[in-house]
mmCIF file of C-alpha atoms in Angstrom:
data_model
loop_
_atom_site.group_PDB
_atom_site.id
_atom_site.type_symbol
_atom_site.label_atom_id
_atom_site.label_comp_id
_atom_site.label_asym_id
_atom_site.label_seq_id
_atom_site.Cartn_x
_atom_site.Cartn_y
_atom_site.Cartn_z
ATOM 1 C CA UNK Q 1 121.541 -49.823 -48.204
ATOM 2 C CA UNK Q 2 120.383 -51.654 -45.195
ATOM 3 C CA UNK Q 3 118.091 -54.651 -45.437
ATOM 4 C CA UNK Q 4 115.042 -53.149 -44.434
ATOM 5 C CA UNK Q 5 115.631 -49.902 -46.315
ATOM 6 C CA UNK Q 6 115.603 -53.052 -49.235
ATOM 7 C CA UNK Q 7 112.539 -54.599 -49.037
ATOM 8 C CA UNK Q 8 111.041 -51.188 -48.383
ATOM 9 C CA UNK Q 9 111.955 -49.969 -51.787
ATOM 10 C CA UNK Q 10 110.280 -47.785 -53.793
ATOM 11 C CA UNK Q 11 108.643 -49.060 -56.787
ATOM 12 C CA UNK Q 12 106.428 -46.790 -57.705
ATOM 13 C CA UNK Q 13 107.175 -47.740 -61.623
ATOM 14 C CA UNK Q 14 104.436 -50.748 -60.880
ATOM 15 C CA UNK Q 15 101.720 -48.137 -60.264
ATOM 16 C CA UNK Q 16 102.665 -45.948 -62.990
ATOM 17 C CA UNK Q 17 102.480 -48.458 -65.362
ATOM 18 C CA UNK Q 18 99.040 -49.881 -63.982
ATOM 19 C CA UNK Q 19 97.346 -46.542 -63.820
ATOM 20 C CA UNK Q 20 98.573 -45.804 -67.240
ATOM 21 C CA UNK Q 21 97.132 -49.300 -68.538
ATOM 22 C CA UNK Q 22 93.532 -48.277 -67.249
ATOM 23 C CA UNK Q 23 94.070 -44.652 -67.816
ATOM 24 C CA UNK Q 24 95.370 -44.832 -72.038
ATOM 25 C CA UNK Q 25 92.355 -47.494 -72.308
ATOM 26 C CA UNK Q 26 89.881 -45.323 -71.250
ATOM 27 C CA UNK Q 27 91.272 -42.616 -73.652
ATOM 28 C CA UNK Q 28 91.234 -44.352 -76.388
ATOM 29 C CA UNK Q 29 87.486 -45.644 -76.066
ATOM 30 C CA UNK Q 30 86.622 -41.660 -76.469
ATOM 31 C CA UNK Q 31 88.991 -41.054 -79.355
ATOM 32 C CA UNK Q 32 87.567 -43.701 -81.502
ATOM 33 C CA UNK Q 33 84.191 -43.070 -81.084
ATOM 34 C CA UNK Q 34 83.036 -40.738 -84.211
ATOM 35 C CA UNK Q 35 83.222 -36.701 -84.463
ATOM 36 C CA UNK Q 36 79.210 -36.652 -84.576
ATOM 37 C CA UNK Q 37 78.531 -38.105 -80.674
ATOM 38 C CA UNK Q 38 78.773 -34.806 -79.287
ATOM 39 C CA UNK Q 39 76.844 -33.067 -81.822
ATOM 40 C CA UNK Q 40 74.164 -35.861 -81.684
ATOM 41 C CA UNK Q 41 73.843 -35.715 -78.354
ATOM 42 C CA UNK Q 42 73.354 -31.534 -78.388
ATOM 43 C CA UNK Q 43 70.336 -32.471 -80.895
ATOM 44 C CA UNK Q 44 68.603 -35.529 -78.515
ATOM 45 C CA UNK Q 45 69.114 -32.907 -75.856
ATOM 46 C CA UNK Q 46 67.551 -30.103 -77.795
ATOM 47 C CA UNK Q 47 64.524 -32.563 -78.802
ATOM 48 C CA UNK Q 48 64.104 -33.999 -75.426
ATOM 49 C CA UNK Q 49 63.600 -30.856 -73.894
ATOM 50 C CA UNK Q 50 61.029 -29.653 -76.060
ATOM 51 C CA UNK Q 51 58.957 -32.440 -74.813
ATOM 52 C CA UNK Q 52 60.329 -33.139 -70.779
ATOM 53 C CA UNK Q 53 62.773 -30.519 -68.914
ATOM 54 C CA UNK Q 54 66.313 -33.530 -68.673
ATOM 55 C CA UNK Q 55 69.250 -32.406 -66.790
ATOM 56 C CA UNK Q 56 71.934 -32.399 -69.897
ATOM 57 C CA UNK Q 57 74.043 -34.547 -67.322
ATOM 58 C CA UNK Q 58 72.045 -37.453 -66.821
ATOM 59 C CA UNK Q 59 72.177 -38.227 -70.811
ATOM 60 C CA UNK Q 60 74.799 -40.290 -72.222
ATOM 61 C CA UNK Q 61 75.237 -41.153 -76.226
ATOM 62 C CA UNK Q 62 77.307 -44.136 -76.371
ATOM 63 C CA UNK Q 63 78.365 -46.233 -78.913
ATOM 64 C CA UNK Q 64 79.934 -49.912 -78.047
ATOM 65 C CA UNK Q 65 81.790 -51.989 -81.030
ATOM 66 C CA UNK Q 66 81.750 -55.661 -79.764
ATOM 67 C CA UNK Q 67 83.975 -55.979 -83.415
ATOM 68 C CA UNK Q 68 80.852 -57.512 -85.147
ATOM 69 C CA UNK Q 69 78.820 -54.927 -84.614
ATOM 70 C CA UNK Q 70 77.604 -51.338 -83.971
ATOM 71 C CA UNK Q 71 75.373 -50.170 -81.212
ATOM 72 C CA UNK Q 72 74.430 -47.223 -80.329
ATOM 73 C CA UNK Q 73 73.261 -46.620 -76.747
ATOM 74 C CA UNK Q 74 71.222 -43.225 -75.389
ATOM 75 C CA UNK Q 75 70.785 -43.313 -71.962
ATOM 76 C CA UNK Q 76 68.313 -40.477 -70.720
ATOM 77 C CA UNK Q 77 67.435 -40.006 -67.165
ATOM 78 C CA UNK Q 78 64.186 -38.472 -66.728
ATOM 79 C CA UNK Q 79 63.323 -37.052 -63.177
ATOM 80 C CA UNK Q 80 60.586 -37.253 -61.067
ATOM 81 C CA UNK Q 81 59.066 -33.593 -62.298
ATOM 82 C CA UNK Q 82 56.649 -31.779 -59.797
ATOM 83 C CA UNK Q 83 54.839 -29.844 -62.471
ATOM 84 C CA UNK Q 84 53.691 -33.301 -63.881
ATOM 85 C CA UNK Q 85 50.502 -34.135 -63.191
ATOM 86 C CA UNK Q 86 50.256 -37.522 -61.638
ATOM 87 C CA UNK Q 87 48.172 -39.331 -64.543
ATOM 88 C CA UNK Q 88 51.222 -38.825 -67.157
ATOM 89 C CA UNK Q 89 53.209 -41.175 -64.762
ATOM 90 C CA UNK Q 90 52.905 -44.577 -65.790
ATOM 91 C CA UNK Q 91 52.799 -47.720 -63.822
ATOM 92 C CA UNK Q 92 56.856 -48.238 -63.420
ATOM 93 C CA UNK Q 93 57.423 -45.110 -62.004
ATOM 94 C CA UNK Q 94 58.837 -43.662 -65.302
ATOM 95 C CA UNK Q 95 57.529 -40.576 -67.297
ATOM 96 C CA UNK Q 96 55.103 -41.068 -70.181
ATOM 97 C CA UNK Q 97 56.057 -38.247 -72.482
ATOM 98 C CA UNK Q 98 53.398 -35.825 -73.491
ATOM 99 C CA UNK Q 99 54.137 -33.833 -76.497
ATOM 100 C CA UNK Q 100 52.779 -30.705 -75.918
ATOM 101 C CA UNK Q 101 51.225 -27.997 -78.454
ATOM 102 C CA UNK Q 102 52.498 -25.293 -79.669
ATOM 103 C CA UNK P 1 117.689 -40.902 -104.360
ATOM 104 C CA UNK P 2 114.332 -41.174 -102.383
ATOM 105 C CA UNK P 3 111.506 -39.160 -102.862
ATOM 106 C CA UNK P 4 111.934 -36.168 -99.349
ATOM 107 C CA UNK P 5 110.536 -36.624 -96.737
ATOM 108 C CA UNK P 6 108.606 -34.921 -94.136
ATOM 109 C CA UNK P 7 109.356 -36.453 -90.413
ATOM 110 C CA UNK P 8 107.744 -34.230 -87.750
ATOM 111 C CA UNK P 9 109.159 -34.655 -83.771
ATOM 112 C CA UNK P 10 106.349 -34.545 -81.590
ATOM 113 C CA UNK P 11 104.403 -35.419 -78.225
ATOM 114 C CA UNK P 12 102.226 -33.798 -76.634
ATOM 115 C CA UNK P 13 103.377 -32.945 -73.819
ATOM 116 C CA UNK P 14 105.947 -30.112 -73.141
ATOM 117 C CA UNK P 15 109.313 -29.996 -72.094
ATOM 118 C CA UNK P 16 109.831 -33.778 -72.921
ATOM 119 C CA UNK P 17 113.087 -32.885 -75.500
ATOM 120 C CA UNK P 18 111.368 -32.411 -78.343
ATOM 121 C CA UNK P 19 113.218 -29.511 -79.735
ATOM 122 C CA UNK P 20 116.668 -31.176 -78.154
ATOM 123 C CA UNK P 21 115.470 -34.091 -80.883
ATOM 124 C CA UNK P 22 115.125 -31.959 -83.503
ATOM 125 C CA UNK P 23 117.961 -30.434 -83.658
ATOM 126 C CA UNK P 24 120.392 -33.799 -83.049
ATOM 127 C CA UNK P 25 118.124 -35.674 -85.280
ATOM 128 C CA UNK P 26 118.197 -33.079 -87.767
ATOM 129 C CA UNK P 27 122.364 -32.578 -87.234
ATOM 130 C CA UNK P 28 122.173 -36.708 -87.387
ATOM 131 C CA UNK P 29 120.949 -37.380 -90.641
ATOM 132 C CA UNK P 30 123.173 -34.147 -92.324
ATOM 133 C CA UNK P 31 126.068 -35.985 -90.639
ATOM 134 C CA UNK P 32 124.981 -39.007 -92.389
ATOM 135 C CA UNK P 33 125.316 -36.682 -95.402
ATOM 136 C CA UNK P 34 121.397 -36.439 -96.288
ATOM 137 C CA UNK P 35 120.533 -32.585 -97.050
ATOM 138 C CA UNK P 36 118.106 -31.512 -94.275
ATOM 139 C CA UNK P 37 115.910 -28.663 -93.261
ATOM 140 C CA UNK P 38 114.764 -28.357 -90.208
ATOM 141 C CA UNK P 39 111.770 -26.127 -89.498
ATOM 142 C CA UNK P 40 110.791 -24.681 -85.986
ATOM 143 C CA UNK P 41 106.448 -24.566 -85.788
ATOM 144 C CA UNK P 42 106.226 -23.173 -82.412
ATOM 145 C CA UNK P 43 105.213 -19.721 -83.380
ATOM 146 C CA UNK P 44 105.727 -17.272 -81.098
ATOM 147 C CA UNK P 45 108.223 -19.081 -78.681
ATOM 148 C CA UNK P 46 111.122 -19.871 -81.023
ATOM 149 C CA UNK P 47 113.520 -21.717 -79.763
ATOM 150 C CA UNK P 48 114.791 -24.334 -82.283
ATOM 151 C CA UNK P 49 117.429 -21.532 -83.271
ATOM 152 C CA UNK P 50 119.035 -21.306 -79.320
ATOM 153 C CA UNK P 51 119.327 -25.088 -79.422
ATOM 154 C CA UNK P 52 120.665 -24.963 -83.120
ATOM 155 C CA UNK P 53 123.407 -21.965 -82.185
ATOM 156 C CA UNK P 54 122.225 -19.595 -84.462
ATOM 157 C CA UNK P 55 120.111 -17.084 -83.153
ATOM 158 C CA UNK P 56 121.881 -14.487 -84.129
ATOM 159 C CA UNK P 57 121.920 -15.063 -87.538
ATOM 160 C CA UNK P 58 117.633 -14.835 -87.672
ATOM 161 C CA UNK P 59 116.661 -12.579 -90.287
ATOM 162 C CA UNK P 60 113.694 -13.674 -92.118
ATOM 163 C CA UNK P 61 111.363 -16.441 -90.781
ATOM 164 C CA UNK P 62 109.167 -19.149 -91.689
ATOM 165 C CA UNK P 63 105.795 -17.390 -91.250
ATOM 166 C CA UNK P 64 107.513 -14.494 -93.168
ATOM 167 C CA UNK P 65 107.954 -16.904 -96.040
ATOM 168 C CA UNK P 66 104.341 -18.221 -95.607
ATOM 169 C CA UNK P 67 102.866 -14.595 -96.043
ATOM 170 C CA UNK P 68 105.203 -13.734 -99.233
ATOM 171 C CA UNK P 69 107.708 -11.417 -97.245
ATOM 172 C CA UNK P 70 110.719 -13.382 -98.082
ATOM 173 C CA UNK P 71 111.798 -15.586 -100.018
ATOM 174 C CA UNK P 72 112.174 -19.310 -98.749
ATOM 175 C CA UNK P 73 116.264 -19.075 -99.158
ATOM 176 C CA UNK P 74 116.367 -15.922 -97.643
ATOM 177 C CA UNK P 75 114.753 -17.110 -94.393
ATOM 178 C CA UNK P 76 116.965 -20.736 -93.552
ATOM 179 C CA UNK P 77 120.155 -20.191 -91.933
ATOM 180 C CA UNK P 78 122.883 -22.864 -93.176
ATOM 181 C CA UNK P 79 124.599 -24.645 -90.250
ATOM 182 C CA UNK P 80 128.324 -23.433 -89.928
ATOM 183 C CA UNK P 81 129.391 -26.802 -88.743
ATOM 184 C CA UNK P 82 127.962 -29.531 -90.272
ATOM 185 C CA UNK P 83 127.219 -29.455 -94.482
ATOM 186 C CA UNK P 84 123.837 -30.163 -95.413
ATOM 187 C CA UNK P 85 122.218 -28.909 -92.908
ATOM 188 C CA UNK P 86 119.751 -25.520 -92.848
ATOM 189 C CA UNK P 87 117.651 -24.205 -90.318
ATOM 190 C CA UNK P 88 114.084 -22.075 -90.756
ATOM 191 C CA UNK P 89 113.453 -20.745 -87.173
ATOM 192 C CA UNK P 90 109.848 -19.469 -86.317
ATOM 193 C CA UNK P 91 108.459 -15.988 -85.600
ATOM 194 C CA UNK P 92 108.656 -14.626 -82.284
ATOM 195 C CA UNK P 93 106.333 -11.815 -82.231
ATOM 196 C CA UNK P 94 103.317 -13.830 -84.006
ATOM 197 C CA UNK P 95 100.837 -16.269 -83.002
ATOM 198 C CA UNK P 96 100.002 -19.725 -84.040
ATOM 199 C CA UNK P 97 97.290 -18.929 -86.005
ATOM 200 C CA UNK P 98 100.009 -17.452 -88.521
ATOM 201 C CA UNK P 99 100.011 -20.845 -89.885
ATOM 202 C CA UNK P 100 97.518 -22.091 -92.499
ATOM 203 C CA UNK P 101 97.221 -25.542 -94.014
ATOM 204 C CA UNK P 102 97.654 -23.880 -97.576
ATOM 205 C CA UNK P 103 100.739 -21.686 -96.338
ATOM 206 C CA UNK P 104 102.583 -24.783 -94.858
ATOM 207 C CA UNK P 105 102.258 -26.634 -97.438
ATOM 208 C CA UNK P 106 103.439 -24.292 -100.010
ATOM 209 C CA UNK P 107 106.241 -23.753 -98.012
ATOM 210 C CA UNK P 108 106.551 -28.177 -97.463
ATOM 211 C CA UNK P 109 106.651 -28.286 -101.148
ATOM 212 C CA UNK P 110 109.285 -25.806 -102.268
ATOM 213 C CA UNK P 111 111.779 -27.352 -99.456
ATOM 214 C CA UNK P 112 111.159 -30.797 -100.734
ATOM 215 C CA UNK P 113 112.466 -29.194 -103.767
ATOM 216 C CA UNK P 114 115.401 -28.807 -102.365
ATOM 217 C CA UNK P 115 116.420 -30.512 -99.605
ATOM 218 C CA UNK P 116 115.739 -34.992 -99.139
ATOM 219 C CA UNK P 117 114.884 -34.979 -95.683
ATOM 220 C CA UNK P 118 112.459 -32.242 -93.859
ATOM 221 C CA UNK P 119 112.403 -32.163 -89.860
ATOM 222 C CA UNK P 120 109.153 -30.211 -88.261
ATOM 223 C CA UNK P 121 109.810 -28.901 -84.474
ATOM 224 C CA UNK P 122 106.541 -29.499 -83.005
ATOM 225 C CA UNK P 123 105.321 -27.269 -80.212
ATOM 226 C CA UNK P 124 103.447 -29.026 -77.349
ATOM 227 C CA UNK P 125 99.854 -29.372 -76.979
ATOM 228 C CA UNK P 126 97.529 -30.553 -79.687
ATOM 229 C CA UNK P 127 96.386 -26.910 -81.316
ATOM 230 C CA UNK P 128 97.163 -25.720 -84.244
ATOM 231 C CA UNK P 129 100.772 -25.098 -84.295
ATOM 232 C CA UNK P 130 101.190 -28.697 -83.138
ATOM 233 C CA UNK P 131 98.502 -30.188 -85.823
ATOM 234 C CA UNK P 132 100.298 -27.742 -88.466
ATOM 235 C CA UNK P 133 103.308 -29.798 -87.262
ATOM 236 C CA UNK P 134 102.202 -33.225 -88.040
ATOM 237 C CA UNK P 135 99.478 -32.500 -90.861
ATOM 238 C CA UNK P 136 101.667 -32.868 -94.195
ATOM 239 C CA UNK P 137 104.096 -35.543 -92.116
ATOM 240 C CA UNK P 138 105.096 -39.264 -93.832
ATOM 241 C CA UNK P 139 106.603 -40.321 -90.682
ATOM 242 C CA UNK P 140 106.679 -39.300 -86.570
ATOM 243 C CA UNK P 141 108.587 -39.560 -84.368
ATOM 244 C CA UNK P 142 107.099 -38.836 -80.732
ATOM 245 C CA UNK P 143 109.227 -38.263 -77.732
ATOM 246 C CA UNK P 144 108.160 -39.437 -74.186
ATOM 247 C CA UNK P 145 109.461 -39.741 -71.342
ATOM 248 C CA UNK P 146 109.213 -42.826 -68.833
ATOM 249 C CA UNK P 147 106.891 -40.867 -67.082
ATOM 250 C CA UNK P 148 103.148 -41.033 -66.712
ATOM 251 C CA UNK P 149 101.814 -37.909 -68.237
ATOM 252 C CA UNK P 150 104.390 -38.227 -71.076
ATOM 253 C CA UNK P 151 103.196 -41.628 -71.887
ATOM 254 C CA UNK P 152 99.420 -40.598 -71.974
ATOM 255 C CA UNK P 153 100.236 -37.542 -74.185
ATOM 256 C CA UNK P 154 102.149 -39.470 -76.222
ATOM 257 C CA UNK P 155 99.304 -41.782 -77.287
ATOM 258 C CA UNK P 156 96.786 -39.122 -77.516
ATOM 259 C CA UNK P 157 99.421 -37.425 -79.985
ATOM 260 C CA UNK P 158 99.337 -40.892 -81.947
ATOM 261 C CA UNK P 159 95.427 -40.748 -82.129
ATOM 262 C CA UNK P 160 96.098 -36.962 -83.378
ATOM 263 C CA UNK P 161 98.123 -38.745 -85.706
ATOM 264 C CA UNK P 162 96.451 -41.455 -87.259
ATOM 265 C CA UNK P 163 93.274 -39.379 -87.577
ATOM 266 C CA UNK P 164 94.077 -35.776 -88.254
ATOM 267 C CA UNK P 165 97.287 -36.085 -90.656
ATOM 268 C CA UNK P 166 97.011 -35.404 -94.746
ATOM 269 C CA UNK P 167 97.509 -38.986 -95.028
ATOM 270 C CA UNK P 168 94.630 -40.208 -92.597
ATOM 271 C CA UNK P 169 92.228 -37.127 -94.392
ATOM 272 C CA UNK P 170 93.264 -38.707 -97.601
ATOM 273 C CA UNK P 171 92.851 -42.719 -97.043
ATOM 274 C CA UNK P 172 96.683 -43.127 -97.626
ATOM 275 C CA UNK P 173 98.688 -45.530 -96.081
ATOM 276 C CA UNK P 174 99.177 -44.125 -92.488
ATOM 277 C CA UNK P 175 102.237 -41.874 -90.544
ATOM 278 C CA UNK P 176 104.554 -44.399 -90.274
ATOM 279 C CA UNK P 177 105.153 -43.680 -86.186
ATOM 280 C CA UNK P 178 108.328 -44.184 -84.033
ATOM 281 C CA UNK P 179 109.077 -44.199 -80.453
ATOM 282 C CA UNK P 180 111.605 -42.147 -79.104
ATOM 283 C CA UNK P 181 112.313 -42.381 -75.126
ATOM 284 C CA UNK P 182 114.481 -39.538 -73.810
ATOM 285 C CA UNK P 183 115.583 -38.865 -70.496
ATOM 286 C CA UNK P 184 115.859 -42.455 -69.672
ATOM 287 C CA UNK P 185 117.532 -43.761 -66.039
ATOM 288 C CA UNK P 186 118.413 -46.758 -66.300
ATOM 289 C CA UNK P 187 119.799 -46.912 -62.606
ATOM 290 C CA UNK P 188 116.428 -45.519 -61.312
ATOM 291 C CA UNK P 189 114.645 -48.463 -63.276
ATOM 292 C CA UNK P 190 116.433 -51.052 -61.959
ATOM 293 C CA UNK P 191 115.094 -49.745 -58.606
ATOM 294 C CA UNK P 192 111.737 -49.799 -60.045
ATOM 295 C CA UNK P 193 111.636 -46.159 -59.614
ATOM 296 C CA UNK P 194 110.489 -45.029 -62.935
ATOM 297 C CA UNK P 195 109.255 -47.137 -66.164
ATOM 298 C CA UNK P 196 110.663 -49.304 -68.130
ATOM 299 C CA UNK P 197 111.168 -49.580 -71.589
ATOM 300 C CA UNK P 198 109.146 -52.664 -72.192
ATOM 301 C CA UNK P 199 106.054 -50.855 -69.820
ATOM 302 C CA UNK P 200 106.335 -48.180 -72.175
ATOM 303 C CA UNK P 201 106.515 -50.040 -75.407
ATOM 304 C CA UNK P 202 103.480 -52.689 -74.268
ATOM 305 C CA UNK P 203 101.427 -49.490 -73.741
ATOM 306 C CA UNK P 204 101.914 -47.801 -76.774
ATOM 307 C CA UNK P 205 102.941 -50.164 -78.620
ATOM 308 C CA UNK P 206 104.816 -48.262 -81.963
ATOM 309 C CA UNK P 207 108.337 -49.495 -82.917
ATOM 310 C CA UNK P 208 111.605 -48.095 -81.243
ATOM 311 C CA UNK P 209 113.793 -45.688 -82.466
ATOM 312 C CA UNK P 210 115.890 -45.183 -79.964
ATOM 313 C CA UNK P 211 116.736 -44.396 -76.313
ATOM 314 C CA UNK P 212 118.424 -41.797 -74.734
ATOM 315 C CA UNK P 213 119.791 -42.066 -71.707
ATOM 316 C CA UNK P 214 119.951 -38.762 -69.030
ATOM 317 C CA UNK P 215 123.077 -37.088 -69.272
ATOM 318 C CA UNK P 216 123.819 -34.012 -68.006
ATOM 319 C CA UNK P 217 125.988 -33.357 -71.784
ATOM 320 C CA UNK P 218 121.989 -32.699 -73.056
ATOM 321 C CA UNK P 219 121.897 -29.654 -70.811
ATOM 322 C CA UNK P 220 125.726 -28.686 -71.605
ATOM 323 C CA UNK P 221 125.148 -28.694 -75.677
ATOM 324 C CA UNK P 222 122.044 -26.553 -75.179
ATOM 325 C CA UNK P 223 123.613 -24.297 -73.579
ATOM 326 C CA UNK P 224 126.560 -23.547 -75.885
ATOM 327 C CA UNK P 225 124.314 -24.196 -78.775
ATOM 328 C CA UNK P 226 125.626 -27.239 -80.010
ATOM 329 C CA UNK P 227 123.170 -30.001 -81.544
ATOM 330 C CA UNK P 228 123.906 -32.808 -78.866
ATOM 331 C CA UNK P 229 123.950 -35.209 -81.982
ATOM 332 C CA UNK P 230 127.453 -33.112 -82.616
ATOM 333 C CA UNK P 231 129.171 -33.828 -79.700
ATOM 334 C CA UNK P 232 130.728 -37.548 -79.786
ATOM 335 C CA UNK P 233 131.752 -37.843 -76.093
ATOM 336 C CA UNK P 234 128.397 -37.524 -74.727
ATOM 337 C CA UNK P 235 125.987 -40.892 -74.400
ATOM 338 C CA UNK P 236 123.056 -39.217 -75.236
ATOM 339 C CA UNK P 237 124.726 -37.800 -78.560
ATOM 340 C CA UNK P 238 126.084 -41.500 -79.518
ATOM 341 C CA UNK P 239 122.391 -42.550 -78.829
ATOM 342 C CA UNK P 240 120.632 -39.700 -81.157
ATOM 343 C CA UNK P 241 123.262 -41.034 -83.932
ATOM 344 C CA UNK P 242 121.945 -44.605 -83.268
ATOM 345 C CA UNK P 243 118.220 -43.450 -83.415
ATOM 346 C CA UNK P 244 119.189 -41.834 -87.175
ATOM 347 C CA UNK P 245 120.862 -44.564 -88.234
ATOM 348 C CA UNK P 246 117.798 -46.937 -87.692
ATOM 349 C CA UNK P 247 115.841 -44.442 -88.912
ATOM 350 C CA UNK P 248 117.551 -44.864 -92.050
ATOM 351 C CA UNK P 249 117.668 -48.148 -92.411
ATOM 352 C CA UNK P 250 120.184 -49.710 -90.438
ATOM 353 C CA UNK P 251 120.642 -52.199 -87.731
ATOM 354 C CA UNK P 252 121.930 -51.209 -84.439
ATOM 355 C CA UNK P 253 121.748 -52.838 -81.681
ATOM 356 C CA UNK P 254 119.448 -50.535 -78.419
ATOM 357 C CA UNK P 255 122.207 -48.988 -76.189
ATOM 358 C CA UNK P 256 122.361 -47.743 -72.447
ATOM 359 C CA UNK P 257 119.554 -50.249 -71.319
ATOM 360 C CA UNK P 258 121.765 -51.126 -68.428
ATOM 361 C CA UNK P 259 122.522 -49.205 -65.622
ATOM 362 C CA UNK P 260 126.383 -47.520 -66.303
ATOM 363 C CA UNK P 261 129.011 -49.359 -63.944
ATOM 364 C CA UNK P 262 130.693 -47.073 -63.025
ATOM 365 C CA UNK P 263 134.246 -47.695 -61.761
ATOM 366 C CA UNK P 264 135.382 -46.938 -58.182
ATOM 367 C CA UNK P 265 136.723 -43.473 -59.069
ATOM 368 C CA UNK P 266 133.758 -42.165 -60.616
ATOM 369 C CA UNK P 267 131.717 -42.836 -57.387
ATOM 370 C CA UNK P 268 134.351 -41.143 -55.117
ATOM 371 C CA UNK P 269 134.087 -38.116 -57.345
ATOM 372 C CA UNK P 270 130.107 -38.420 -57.387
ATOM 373 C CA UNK P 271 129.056 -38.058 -60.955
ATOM 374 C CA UNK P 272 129.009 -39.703 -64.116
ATOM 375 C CA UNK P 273 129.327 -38.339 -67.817
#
C-alpha cells in the first residue's frame, strides 16, 4: 500500500456507526411511545374535520417524557380556507373555529 | 436439572445466519450433552432441515402437529450424528398464518416435556411467523451483522422483544437477550472498513454471546449439510461452541477479535481457512 493510498483509506465504519447512532435513536422514540397515538390521532382528525377541513398531514400527536413527566403535544395546522368568511378569522391570523349545525 | 427452556434465534433482518445459528447452536448444546429440539418457524420456506442434513428424512411437520395430523414424535427427525439432538422442520406448502398462539404453545409445552433445551428458527421480518418465533421465548439470541441495516433490525427486533413476548404481555421478568455477531472481519475492521464490535455493542447495548468470524467453512458445512458447530477445524465452528458454552454458564474468553496472521505461505496461496 502506498502512502497516499494510506491516508486515503476507507473508513466508512465511522459513518456507519454515526448514522446508526442518530438513526436507532430516532426509532426508538416511535417504539416507546404507546399503541393508542395513532388511533388518537385518527379520532382528533375525525373531530377536527367535522368542525374545519385540516390536511391529515399537518397534524402531529406527540408525546415527550422529560423522565418526570408526561406531555402530550397535538400540533394542528389549520390553513388559510377560502370558503371562510373573513369575520371567523381572528386578529393573529389564525382560524376561530365555528361549530357548525347539523 | 433446570426447568427447559425456550431460546428463539432471531433478527430481523434476512440472510444475517440466523438459521446457520440455529442449527450449530442447537448441534452445540446436544454436544454439550443437553437434549435439544430445534424447531424451524419459517413456514413455507423451510430450510432449517437443508442446513441440518436431513431433508430427506421430512415426513410429518410442525404445523402438521399443530393441526392434530401427527403426532409430535412422529414429526422430529433425530440427528444421526450427534445424540440428543432432534429436529421439527416447517411446512413447505403452507403459509405463516398456519401458526396460532394456542397451536405453538401446545406444541412448546409437550417438547418441554421432553426435551431441556428448545431452539426456535426465526424467519426474518417482524410478522407473524417471526413474532410466533419469539412469543413463548425465556431467552434471545439475535444475530447481526456489523452492518448498518443489520444493526437497526436488530434493535427493532429487541423492541419486538421486550414488548410483544408472553413474558412482556404477562409483567414477567423480561427475555433475557444476547448478542450474537456473525460474519465478522476482523481484517476489514482494522481498516475501518466495517464496524466494530464495541460500535455495535455501545448501540445496542445487550450482552455478548459470541462472535463469529467469516469463514468460508460456514458456506462449506451448509452445503454438505453439516451443522458448522460439528465441524472442529473450522473458526467459525470453534466460535459457535464458545457462544454455547457461555450460554451455559461458562467463562470463555471472546475469540477471533484480531485480524488472523497469517504466515507467509498462506498469502502466496491467497486464502485463509
Amino acid at each position: 500500500m502506498g502512502l497516499l493510498a494510506f491516508f486515503r483509506r476507507d473508513r466508512s465504519a465511522n459513518h456507519a456507526k454515526e448514522r446508526l447512532q442518530i438513526l436507532v435513536a430516532h426509532d426508538r422514540v416511535g417504539r416507546d411511545s404507546p399503541d393508542y397515538l395513532p388511533l388518537l390521532q385518527r379520532d382528533l382528525i375525525a373531530v377536527i374535520a367535522r368542525y374545519v377541513e385540516i390536511d391529515e398531514d399537518k397534524l402531529t400527536v406527540e408525546l415527550a417524557n422529560d423522565g418526570i413527566s408526561s406531555m402530550l403535544a397535538v400540533n394542528i395546522e389549520l390553513p388559510r380556507s377560502k370558503s371562510q368568511k373573513p369575520e371567523l378569522r381572528n386578529p393573529h391570523g389564525g382560524l376561530r373555529v365555528r361549530p357548525q349545525l347539523a | 436439572m433446570p426447568a427447559p427452556k425456550i431460546v428463539t434465534i432471531t433478527s430481523g433482518k434476512g440472510g444475517v445466519g440466523k438459521t446457520t445459528s440455529a442449527a450449530a447452536i442447537a448441534a452445540g448444546l446436544a454436544l454439550k450433552g443437553i437434549k435439544t429440539a430445534v424447531i424451524d418457524f419459517d413456514v413455507g420456506l423451510r430450510n432449517l432441515d437443508l442446513v441440518m442434513g436431513c431433508e430427506r428424512r421430512v415426513v410429518f411437520d410442525f404445523v402438521n402437529v399443530i393441526n392434530n395430523e401427527a403426532r409430535l414424535k412422529q414429526a422430529l427427525i433425530k440427528d444421526k450424528r450427534v445424540e440428543n439432538l432432534w429436529i421439527l422442520p416447517t411446512s413447505q406448502t403452507r403459509d405463516k398464518d398456519a401458526l396460532t398462539k394456542e397451536g405453538v404453545g401446545r406444541v412448546l409445552e409437550e417438547l418441554k416435556g421432553e426435551f431441556d433445551m428448545i431452539v426456535c428458527d426465526s424467519p426474518a421480518g417482524i410478522e407473524k411467523g417471526a413474532l410466533m418465533a419469539l412469543y413463548y421465548a425465556d431467552e434471545a439470541i439475535v444475530v447481526t451483522n456489523p452492518e448498518v441495516s443489520s444493526v437497526r433490525d436488530s434493535d427493532r427486533i429487541l423492541g419486538v422483544l421486550s414488548s410483544r413476548s408472553r413474558r412482556a404481555e404477562r409483567g414477567e421478568s423480561p427475555v433475557k437477550t444476547h448478542l450474537l455477531l456473525t460474519r465478522y472481519d476482523a481484517a476489514r475492521v482494522s481498516k475501518g472498513e466495517m464496524l466494530k464490535l464495541e460500535d455495535v455493542l455501545e448501540i445496542l447495548a445487550i450482552p455478548l454471546l459470541g462472535i463469529i468470524p467469516e469463514s468460508p467453512s460456514v458456506l462449506r458445512a451448509s452445503n454438505i449439510g453439516l451443522p458448522i458447530a460439528l465441524d472442529p477445524d473450522s473458526p467459525a465452528g470453534r466460535a459457535y461452541n464458545d457462544a454455547v458454552g457461555r450460554f451455559l454458564g461458562e467463562t470463555i474468553e471472546h475469540r477471533f477479535l484480531k485480524p488472523e496472521r497469517r504466515g507467509f505461505f498462506q498469502r502466496l496461496i491467497g486464502r485463509a481457512a
